[in-house]
XYZ file of C-alpha atoms in Angstrom:
712
model
C 143.973 128.938 142.197
C 141.237 129.873 144.605
C 138.030 127.928 144.211
C 134.811 127.545 146.107
C 135.144 127.680 149.868
C 132.757 127.816 152.778
C 134.351 130.711 154.594
C 131.918 133.325 155.833
C 131.422 136.486 153.802
C 132.583 137.487 150.335
C 136.309 137.276 149.752
C 138.680 137.593 146.821
C 140.249 134.389 148.125
C 137.105 132.284 148.516
C 134.996 133.849 145.856
C 133.374 130.726 144.523
C 133.132 130.050 140.844
C 132.129 132.560 138.153
C 128.419 133.135 137.996
C 126.766 132.368 134.690
C 129.851 132.262 132.514
C 129.045 130.207 129.453
C 125.324 130.128 130.166
C 124.529 132.400 127.218
C 126.723 130.898 124.539
C 130.440 130.795 124.020
C 132.448 133.493 125.766
C 135.339 135.054 123.862
C 138.305 135.918 126.078
C 141.064 138.297 125.009
C 144.001 138.923 127.301
C 147.157 141.004 127.307
C 149.205 141.488 130.455
C 146.925 142.728 133.229
C 144.009 143.627 130.921
C 141.364 141.300 129.527
C 137.993 141.410 127.819
C 135.113 138.932 127.970
C 132.370 139.191 125.371
C 129.895 137.072 123.457
C 130.431 135.893 119.884
C 129.107 139.158 118.482
C 131.744 141.031 120.438
C 129.130 142.513 122.750
C 129.396 142.984 126.491
C 125.890 142.703 127.846
C 124.796 144.293 131.131
C 124.162 141.925 134.019
C 126.439 139.177 132.708
C 129.967 138.209 133.809
C 131.533 139.992 130.864
C 133.398 143.242 130.373
C 136.732 144.949 129.935
C 138.914 144.562 133.026
C 141.929 146.635 133.987
C 143.899 146.180 137.213
C 141.301 143.800 138.663
C 138.364 146.174 138.095
C 135.694 146.185 135.383
C 136.029 149.397 133.387
C 133.409 148.473 130.767
C 130.220 146.662 131.801
C 128.357 147.389 128.572
C 129.636 147.517 124.982
C 126.798 146.720 122.594
C 126.764 147.453 118.878
C 123.489 147.979 117.015
C 123.099 148.209 113.243
C 119.869 149.977 112.274
C 118.596 149.410 115.778
C 119.265 145.655 115.900
C 122.193 143.473 117.014
C 124.172 142.233 113.995
C 124.090 138.505 113.283
C 127.306 136.611 114.175
C 129.039 134.621 111.417
C 132.433 133.705 112.855
C 135.171 134.720 115.282
C 138.865 134.615 114.386
C 141.540 135.033 117.063
C 145.085 135.091 115.639
C 146.604 135.974 119.022
C 145.414 135.790 122.610
C 145.037 139.590 122.681
C 143.189 140.107 119.364
C 140.037 138.902 117.632
C 137.986 139.623 114.533
C 134.224 139.320 114.942
C 132.600 138.720 111.553
C 128.910 139.692 111.427
C 126.226 140.885 109.045
C 123.308 143.280 109.213
C 120.119 141.287 109.796
C 118.284 140.726 106.483
C 115.297 142.906 105.765
C 111.862 141.423 106.258
C 111.084 138.809 103.646
C 114.695 138.422 102.494
C 117.074 135.594 103.293
C 120.317 137.413 102.590
C 122.094 140.496 103.799
C 124.376 142.731 101.733
C 126.152 144.515 104.607
C 129.178 142.846 106.170
C 130.156 144.112 109.636
C 133.554 143.324 111.139
C 134.875 144.271 114.554
C 138.675 144.000 114.887
C 139.455 144.186 118.602
C 142.763 144.368 120.424
C 143.283 144.507 124.192
C 146.255 146.579 125.339
C 146.087 148.754 128.483
C 142.478 149.237 127.507
C 140.891 148.319 124.202
C 140.992 149.308 120.532
C 138.208 148.333 118.148
C 138.059 148.928 114.399
C 134.507 148.699 113.037
C 134.234 148.143 109.282
C 131.034 148.251 107.218
C 131.361 146.676 103.767
C 128.536 146.993 101.248
C 128.204 143.916 99.017
C 125.089 145.280 97.301
C 124.576 147.055 93.978
C 123.353 150.324 95.432
C 124.425 152.586 98.271
C 123.066 151.726 101.675
C 122.260 153.980 104.611
C 123.301 152.704 108.015
C 122.730 153.927 111.558
C 125.449 152.552 113.809
C 125.057 152.781 117.584
C 127.504 151.790 120.320
C 125.970 151.649 123.804
C 128.469 151.750 126.661
C 128.540 151.817 130.442
C 130.903 150.988 133.290
C 130.343 149.964 136.888
C 134.005 149.974 138.024
C 133.362 147.096 140.397
C 135.922 144.664 141.677
C 136.752 141.631 139.557
C 135.399 139.264 142.191
C 132.121 141.100 142.497
C 131.616 140.291 138.817
C 132.746 136.721 139.320
C 130.251 136.202 142.141
C 127.388 138.041 140.428
C 127.420 140.842 143.030
C 127.903 143.813 140.686
C 124.564 145.341 141.706
C 123.721 147.286 138.536
C 125.899 150.320 139.226
C 126.123 152.964 136.474
C 128.932 155.307 135.537
C 128.920 159.093 135.791
C 129.077 160.224 132.144
C 130.168 163.457 130.465
C 130.637 164.345 126.806
C 133.095 166.761 125.236
C 134.262 167.348 121.643
C 133.210 163.934 120.375
C 134.654 162.169 123.444
C 132.654 160.189 125.983
C 134.035 160.114 129.537
C 132.899 157.574 132.124
C 133.739 157.975 135.827
C 133.195 155.906 138.950
C 130.555 157.729 141.000
C 132.248 156.685 144.255
C 135.831 157.426 143.157
C 136.327 159.950 140.371
C 139.982 158.893 139.985
C 138.728 155.753 138.251
C 137.464 156.391 134.769
C 137.465 155.541 131.085
C 137.769 157.770 127.998
C 136.185 156.760 124.685
C 137.275 158.350 121.411
C 136.590 157.555 117.755
C 138.549 158.277 114.572
C 135.269 159.297 112.884
C 133.526 161.767 115.148
C 130.143 160.444 116.284
C 127.106 162.055 117.756
C 127.750 161.575 121.462
C 125.047 161.151 124.079
C 125.502 159.908 127.645
C 126.125 156.195 127.183
C 125.832 156.176 123.390
C 127.939 156.962 120.335
C 126.027 157.213 117.025
C 127.228 157.322 113.416
C 124.865 157.926 110.469
C 126.685 156.863 107.326
C 126.121 155.983 103.687
C 128.239 153.142 102.354
C 128.485 153.206 98.535
C 127.883 150.065 96.462
C 131.007 147.901 96.702
C 132.507 150.363 99.203
C 133.447 150.355 102.847
C 133.385 152.626 105.893
C 135.515 152.403 109.044
C 135.946 153.966 112.443
C 138.471 153.086 115.117
C 137.370 153.393 118.752
C 139.767 153.571 121.680
C 138.800 152.857 125.293
C 141.501 154.182 127.635
C 141.222 153.498 131.392
C 142.540 156.077 133.831
C 146.043 155.013 134.840
C 146.738 153.094 131.636
C 149.908 153.876 129.745
C 149.064 156.629 127.277
C 150.956 156.316 124.001
C 150.878 158.647 121.032
C 148.853 157.106 118.208
C 150.961 155.563 115.476
C 150.449 157.006 112.008
C 149.713 154.844 108.978
C 147.140 152.249 108.033
C 145.227 150.170 110.537
C 147.441 147.198 109.707
C 150.572 149.255 110.279
C 149.235 150.510 113.616
C 148.405 146.940 114.629
C 151.909 145.725 113.763
C 153.438 148.630 115.689
C 151.219 148.152 118.749
C 152.661 147.266 122.126
C 151.057 143.777 122.325
C 152.384 142.840 118.889
C 155.860 144.161 119.730
C 155.815 142.248 123.004
C 154.738 138.940 121.469
C 157.302 139.336 118.680
C 160.088 139.991 121.187
C 158.963 136.894 123.118
C 159.029 134.786 119.949
C 162.444 136.139 118.964
C 163.979 134.924 122.231
C 161.959 131.738 122.730
C 163.011 128.349 121.407
C 161.185 127.296 118.242
C 159.639 123.862 118.835
C 157.977 121.932 116.006
C 156.925 118.376 115.297
C 155.845 116.213 112.387
C 152.559 116.037 114.274
C 150.409 118.917 113.022
C 148.333 118.735 116.192
C 151.326 119.025 118.518
C 152.803 121.883 116.472
C 149.463 123.698 116.520
C 149.139 123.265 120.289
C 152.710 124.498 120.823
C 152.032 127.584 118.686
C 148.997 128.359 120.824
C 151.080 127.765 123.950
C 153.688 130.260 122.788
C 151.055 132.887 121.967
C 149.140 132.465 125.227
C 152.225 132.537 127.451
C 153.370 135.683 125.688
C 150.013 137.362 126.241
C 149.810 136.263 129.886
C 153.143 137.870 130.712
C 153.102 140.906 132.961
C 156.063 143.189 133.484
C 156.992 144.481 136.908
C 155.721 147.917 137.972
C 159.072 148.584 139.680
C 160.699 149.791 136.467
C 162.953 146.759 136.122
C 160.859 145.436 133.252
C 161.291 141.883 134.522
C 158.633 139.489 133.216
C 156.423 137.169 135.189
C 153.345 135.254 134.197
C 149.756 135.799 135.325
C 147.857 132.687 136.341
C 145.080 132.879 133.749
C 142.069 134.581 132.235
C 139.510 135.608 133.059
C 139.623 135.547 136.846
C 143.305 135.208 137.724
C 145.133 137.893 135.742
C 147.621 138.506 138.512
C 150.775 137.113 140.050
C 150.260 133.814 141.867
C 152.851 131.914 143.846
C 152.161 128.306 142.919
C 150.699 128.895 139.456
C 153.365 131.331 138.307
C 156.194 129.131 139.637
C 154.916 125.937 138.015
C 154.208 127.728 134.742
C 157.725 129.165 134.740
C 159.154 125.689 135.417
C 157.221 124.183 132.524
C 158.253 127.054 130.225
C 162.007 126.553 130.671
C 162.384 124.864 127.247
C 161.215 128.164 125.716
C 163.347 130.502 127.817
C 164.739 130.946 131.304
C 164.140 134.709 131.767
C 160.461 134.222 132.553
C 161.383 131.904 135.436
C 164.057 134.244 136.728
C 161.718 137.254 136.573
C 159.045 135.300 138.433
C 161.511 134.379 141.185
C 162.738 137.957 141.516
C 159.204 139.309 141.744
C 158.174 136.740 144.351
C 161.337 137.339 146.374
C 160.468 141.044 146.624
C 157.082 140.095 148.070
C 158.349 137.329 150.378
C 156.835 137.337 153.860
C 158.677 139.333 156.515
C 156.343 139.384 159.519
C 153.552 137.409 161.150
C 150.150 138.746 160.058
C 147.220 136.329 160.535
C 144.828 138.443 158.437
C 146.787 137.783 155.224
C 148.599 134.678 156.600
C 151.993 136.283 156.122
C 154.929 134.595 157.872
C 158.672 135.274 157.559
C 160.064 133.535 154.480
C 156.688 132.472 153.103
C 156.068 132.914 149.373
C 152.774 134.602 148.595
C 149.687 132.942 147.177
C 148.198 135.796 145.150
C 148.255 139.525 144.547
C 145.141 141.622 143.963
C 144.637 145.281 143.023
C 140.871 145.660 142.636
C 138.679 148.268 144.402
C 137.446 145.861 147.104
C 140.739 144.195 147.941
C 141.566 146.329 150.966
C 138.091 145.915 152.445
C 138.162 142.119 152.502
C 141.743 140.993 152.118
C 143.353 143.571 154.375
C 146.016 144.213 151.767
C 147.008 143.448 148.216
C 148.895 140.227 148.992
C 147.632 136.994 150.520
C 150.114 134.327 151.627
C 147.868 131.326 152.368
C 149.582 128.626 150.324
C 151.609 125.675 151.548
C 153.447 124.710 148.369
C 154.700 127.948 146.776
C 157.592 128.237 149.242
C 159.298 124.900 148.436
C 158.463 125.376 144.732
C 160.355 128.685 144.861
C 163.525 126.917 145.993
C 163.036 124.115 143.457
C 162.718 126.590 140.577
C 165.745 128.607 141.698
C 167.950 125.521 141.491
C 166.413 124.569 138.159
C 167.142 128.026 136.758
C 170.828 127.590 137.532
C 170.836 124.246 135.712
C 169.146 125.851 132.677
C 171.642 128.668 132.363
C 170.237 131.661 134.231
C 172.712 134.396 135.170
C 174.719 133.011 138.151
C 174.933 136.475 139.703
C 171.153 136.791 139.639
C 170.838 133.325 141.173
C 173.321 134.167 143.913
C 171.397 137.353 144.713
C 168.330 135.192 145.385
C 170.049 132.774 147.770
C 169.003 134.763 150.883
C 165.380 134.432 149.759
C 165.898 130.686 149.294
C 167.333 130.431 152.804
C 164.376 132.334 154.225
C 162.107 129.906 152.387
C 163.907 126.904 153.886
C 163.615 128.536 157.307
C 159.862 128.952 156.787
C 159.569 125.256 155.918
C 161.202 124.157 159.155
C 159.978 126.895 161.531
C 156.443 127.655 160.314
C 155.539 125.037 157.714
C 156.268 122.153 160.079
C 153.704 123.274 162.618
C 154.123 120.406 165.092
C 157.759 119.391 164.595
C 156.997 115.982 163.073
C 159.183 116.632 160.015
C 156.255 117.224 157.626
C 154.855 120.525 156.349
C 151.205 121.089 157.239
C 148.694 123.872 156.704
C 145.799 125.314 158.686
C 144.313 128.674 157.919
C 144.916 131.432 160.445
C 141.426 132.990 160.329
C 138.000 132.217 158.918
C 138.841 134.435 155.920
C 141.646 132.227 154.666
C 141.550 129.268 152.316
C 140.563 126.057 154.077
C 142.762 124.005 151.745
C 146.087 125.532 150.773
C 147.565 123.076 148.299
C 146.798 123.177 144.591
C 143.443 121.468 145.231
C 142.250 124.439 147.216
C 138.478 123.994 147.019
C 136.897 123.336 150.416
C 136.212 119.673 149.541
C 139.453 119.006 147.655
C 141.023 116.681 150.266
C 138.931 113.719 151.386
C 139.069 110.113 152.552
C 138.211 107.149 150.348
C 134.654 107.052 151.690
C 134.220 110.752 150.892
C 134.626 112.293 154.355
C 136.532 115.585 154.358
C 139.956 115.740 155.971
C 140.383 118.118 158.891
C 143.297 120.498 159.377
C 146.150 120.704 159.991
C 146.784 118.757 156.800
C 150.119 117.475 155.464
C 149.792 116.825 151.713
C 151.805 114.077 150.059
C 152.938 116.202 147.104
C 154.078 119.013 149.386
C 156.449 116.656 151.184
C 157.834 115.777 147.754
C 158.317 119.456 146.926
C 160.116 119.974 150.245
C 162.356 116.983 149.492
C 163.236 118.451 146.093
C 163.725 121.910 147.645
C 166.271 120.525 150.108
C 168.168 118.844 147.281
C 167.911 121.953 145.115
C 169.269 124.219 147.830
C 172.058 121.689 148.433
C 172.968 121.853 144.761
C 172.986 125.644 144.885
C 175.220 125.528 147.949
C 177.707 123.299 146.129
C 177.675 125.581 143.083
C 178.724 128.521 145.246
C 181.229 126.623 147.397
C 179.141 126.161 150.570
C 179.756 122.451 151.082
C 178.675 122.157 154.761
C 175.196 123.506 153.854
C 175.015 121.089 150.929
C 175.798 118.107 153.163
C 173.327 119.181 155.842
C 170.449 119.609 153.387
C 171.153 116.366 151.545
C 171.004 114.552 154.875
C 167.736 116.274 155.700
C 166.279 115.257 152.326
C 167.328 111.632 152.841
C 165.682 111.558 156.273
C 162.477 113.055 154.900
C 162.322 110.472 152.113
C 162.609 107.604 154.600
C 160.034 109.080 156.956
C 157.648 109.846 154.089
C 157.749 106.233 152.883
C 157.036 104.997 156.394
C 154.123 107.285 157.220
C 152.399 108.008 153.891
C 152.475 104.606 152.194
C 149.295 102.515 152.299
C 150.536 98.921 151.823
C 147.034 97.463 151.771
C 146.067 99.791 148.904
C 149.285 100.290 146.963
C 149.437 104.092 146.882
C 150.417 107.028 149.053
C 147.881 108.684 151.307
C 146.935 111.998 149.786
C 147.577 113.543 153.200
C 147.896 113.107 156.941
C 145.050 114.874 158.720
C 145.024 116.733 162.030
C 145.005 113.454 163.947
C 147.879 112.050 161.829
C 145.429 109.671 160.164
C 146.242 108.657 156.599
C 143.760 110.235 154.190
C 143.425 107.209 151.960
C 141.758 108.399 148.728
C 143.452 107.553 145.418
C 144.283 110.882 143.791
C 146.492 112.405 141.133
C 148.521 114.010 143.936
C 150.540 110.821 144.246
C 151.878 111.314 140.710
C 153.536 114.535 141.929
C 155.557 112.317 144.271
C 157.018 110.701 141.148
C 157.819 114.118 139.678
C 159.662 115.288 142.795
C 161.535 111.989 143.161
C 160.509 111.281 146.749
C 158.858 107.968 145.774
C 160.881 104.756 146.088
C 161.178 102.463 143.075
C 159.130 99.798 144.838
C 156.319 102.207 145.561
C 156.527 103.686 142.070
C 155.933 100.269 140.526
C 152.637 99.905 142.401
C 151.620 103.511 141.742
C 152.015 103.015 137.991
C 149.576 100.108 138.065
C 146.906 102.138 139.866
C 147.399 105.293 137.789
C 147.086 103.217 134.613
C 143.672 101.829 135.520
C 140.370 103.126 134.176
C 139.644 104.560 137.628
C 142.297 107.234 137.048
C 142.908 107.419 133.286
C 139.880 109.090 131.708
C 141.210 108.639 128.167
C 141.755 112.411 127.912
C 144.088 112.703 130.880
C 144.498 111.744 134.516
C 141.578 112.294 136.865
C 142.130 114.228 140.064
C 140.244 111.526 142.006
C 139.602 107.884 141.184
C 136.104 106.855 140.115
C 135.893 104.353 142.994
C 136.273 107.031 145.679
C 133.293 108.267 147.686
C 133.683 111.925 146.690
C 134.143 111.221 142.977
C 132.213 113.562 140.704
C 133.448 114.016 137.126
C 131.851 117.471 137.032
C 133.544 118.714 140.221
C 136.406 121.175 140.424
C 138.963 118.904 142.129
C 137.236 115.574 142.792
C 137.228 113.753 139.466
C 137.936 116.399 136.842
C 141.027 116.470 134.596
C 143.549 119.311 134.898
C 146.066 119.430 132.015
C 148.923 120.731 134.167
C 148.302 117.919 136.659
C 148.409 115.302 133.904
C 151.584 116.860 132.487
C 153.258 116.663 135.911
C 152.180 113.014 136.106
C 153.766 112.391 132.691
C 156.981 114.071 133.864
C 156.966 111.894 136.980
C 156.358 108.711 135.027
C 159.219 109.526 132.658
C 161.479 110.149 135.644
C 160.727 106.537 136.643
C 160.803 105.252 133.066
C 162.838 102.263 134.257
C 159.766 101.059 136.165
C 157.704 98.621 134.042
C 154.773 100.333 132.359
C 155.724 103.890 133.369
C 156.806 105.146 129.947
C 153.899 103.449 128.209
C 151.419 105.097 130.572
C 153.109 108.466 130.080
C 152.731 108.174 126.303
C 149.072 107.196 126.653
C 148.269 110.088 129.007
C 150.056 112.584 126.772
C 148.166 111.315 123.726
C 144.847 111.698 125.495
C 145.735 115.219 126.587
C 146.640 116.288 123.052
C 143.399 114.781 121.751
C 141.615 116.912 124.333
C 143.517 119.978 123.100
C 142.276 119.276 119.569
C 138.703 119.357 120.857
C 139.373 122.766 122.469
C 140.731 124.323 119.254
C 144.356 123.735 120.227
C 144.150 125.525 123.586
C 144.034 123.409 126.723
C 141.673 124.926 129.323
C 142.284 125.074 133.061
C 140.301 121.861 133.518
C 137.542 119.783 131.977
C 135.145 117.111 133.226
C 136.481 113.656 133.980
C 133.917 111.520 132.165
C 135.388 108.413 130.532
C 136.322 108.773 126.880
C 134.132 105.832 126.016
C 131.057 107.714 127.181
C 131.615 110.975 125.292
C 133.723 111.220 122.142
C 135.055 114.651 123.129
C 136.004 116.012 126.553
C 133.122 117.725 128.307
C 134.012 121.343 129.190
C 133.950 122.501 132.778
C 131.652 125.539 132.545
C 133.755 128.049 134.499
C 137.203 126.936 133.415
C 139.794 129.647 132.766
C 141.153 129.835 129.216
C 143.836 130.786 128.468
C 145.249 129.572 131.756
C 148.975 129.700 132.368
C 149.907 126.244 133.603
C 147.454 124.579 131.227
C 149.020 126.553 128.358
C 152.509 125.525 129.509
C 151.630 121.840 130.020
C 152.569 120.786 126.435
C 156.081 122.152 127.026
C 156.488 119.839 130.007
C 155.374 116.943 127.805
C 158.061 117.850 125.251
C 160.746 118.123 127.899
C 159.702 114.845 129.523
C 159.820 112.764 126.347
C 163.149 114.281 125.353
C 164.522 113.577 128.821
C 166.195 116.998 128.831
C 168.519 117.522 131.799
C 170.836 120.476 131.237
C 173.564 121.392 133.704
C 174.950 124.624 132.321
C 177.384 125.387 135.189
C 179.064 122.012 134.596
C 178.728 122.286 130.778
C 176.725 119.066 130.526
C 173.567 118.176 128.608
C 171.844 114.851 129.182
C 169.154 113.688 126.735
C 167.096 110.518 127.212
C 164.672 110.527 124.268
C 161.479 108.484 124.160
C 159.433 110.515 121.679
C 155.930 109.090 121.035
C 155.739 107.528 117.579
C 152.787 109.683 116.478
C 154.842 112.814 117.128
C 157.340 111.826 114.438
C 160.334 114.154 114.538
C 160.535 116.674 117.373
C 162.744 119.672 116.566
C 164.066 122.380 118.896
C 165.695 125.280 117.048
C 167.608 128.160 118.646
C 167.526 126.323 121.973
C 169.371 128.549 124.448
C 171.236 127.253 127.464
C 173.152 130.105 129.057
C 175.474 131.556 126.429
C 175.099 128.467 124.228
C 172.562 128.092 121.426
C 172.026 124.713 119.816
C 169.578 122.759 117.665
C 168.141 119.390 118.565
C 166.136 116.826 116.591
C 164.719 113.644 118.082
C 162.524 110.757 116.939
C 161.770 107.691 119.011
C 164.885 106.992 121.073
C 167.273 108.668 118.620
C 168.540 112.236 118.781
C 170.799 114.495 116.734
C 172.283 117.784 117.902
C 174.223 120.605 116.323
C 175.920 123.600 117.862
C 177.023 121.844 121.058
C 180.392 123.422 122.014
C 183.455 121.202 122.174
C 183.903 121.882 125.878
C 180.427 120.519 126.653
C 179.725 116.922 127.613
C 176.762 115.505 125.704
C 175.241 112.421 127.337
C 172.602 110.486 125.376
C 170.915 107.735 127.365
């Protein structure tokens, strides 16, 4: 995802990191599809802070503060059963001279094309109590990235009141607005809703408030109790449908099972459905700042999520294919066949980006082809796969005609204008690619992991060609992959160091820092066995293994900073890819043992983050701090971090389905502290089976007689 850059001027692509997030206490993030809400632990959205309700990349609530008798209620706890819902438990501040309060205040909030909030006052005292409840609201309707950068500027909404309803409008564009209604009619003033109530002893009082943005889907309110309306709500129906189709994965390890439950919930909430009317799902990159379709993030998340279901991957591919580059446009870095980097819909996007879609990424295009081939193996509809073959061919053409800028056989990147991302791999901060002494690499840059993705894309497209009877194309692409693998070993390997250069720079110099990028070369399979053996030794050292996961940059490198975004931090998805790569080379001494150790550290980190892995955390050694140190502006939930535990499960099971050829290969090496690992209702095409593994043993049921089951 886009990180800090040194491009001139504000940009949705180089927006820097969120301003002030986390500086005022823990931020509570709720997300559902393209909507999300950031608040403090009271449930309040305070003016001037990077909080609010966001809809279609714009902030539609910049203030949402509850007062009880003129004071903020005191927070007791926050419960979040799903990624889209939370209960804020509070109390009225005690009266002067008293230690206790007798009025419980709860705020049950759900995000869904806007926001619903049920406020409950419960009187624990022995006599009736009078309460004045005030809700202060405002909206600035500014772009998501203006909030992220702290450039919101204190704008206020145009407000009107009518029949107990409060309407907020954007002063510069009256088509953008928000309607606030309450089930108990309040006194309504511009910016304030007031209720004066008496709660009897032992009794309760409730009102349900709805905030509906202009353009949100308007649904008739469901009758019945609050609980019944919650169960019938669109987010609950969507998450239940997701759970009904997804594989159920459990373990004897309570921690792993808890993390997987959170993974399932977060991935369900991060799903967005296409606006085209097809209803196809794809996954947003993460909350709070990346609730939109991304090329790289969405593709890798879909890949990791295949053990749950294949439809998410197929929907992601279909959506990206519709947006595939068709022309050369330097302003948004579009090129024919290129897969986009990100989509934006906020108010400022046209002013800075020049359009809703930006294409400046070097790795999404080969990842698209890789995932398409993987979807066929995992049982996606062959007709849908075949329909995407032209997009795959355009992607291959981009690799050879545009990606390989100088004809040397490697894919490089260099931004087309000063508005684009300087670095266009997954480490896309301006300082993400550097030499061992700390000097920044200069473009055009050929990343090591991207060459691995291209290698796997060639092999994947060859496999697709064979599946559909195009044998000459299969032979040609296999030959091209073999040539790339040889050339990569010759030009990227650093024999004096024992690892691959992270990149070749504009002068074809080897950028010699030791990074986690090299582990992606294990995942893609481009690494030779000899090189893999040396890589394992370096990845296993304390320079790279923090104890909670793999660092992005070794501690001995000049640019190392454990509190940086890409130069020494730990990214869960990156560690999970390293684990997958190590298990691919499990025959190499020490590879499987290191994979188990890295996975254990990552799950211990998840425990410290309440079962939800964040986008990243600081790379301090475990021996220095007993728990991982949070990175202050990390996204959570974040799609590929949420999906990372699924890649761990797949890697230690050694799952390799080949549905077209009716073959399932399993190579189990389940960590001992996981105990039994169980997959129930595991769908592969039209086949559903159950699988149970422990250690290097596995049992299956439901495998059809015409399937070949290979256990290695």
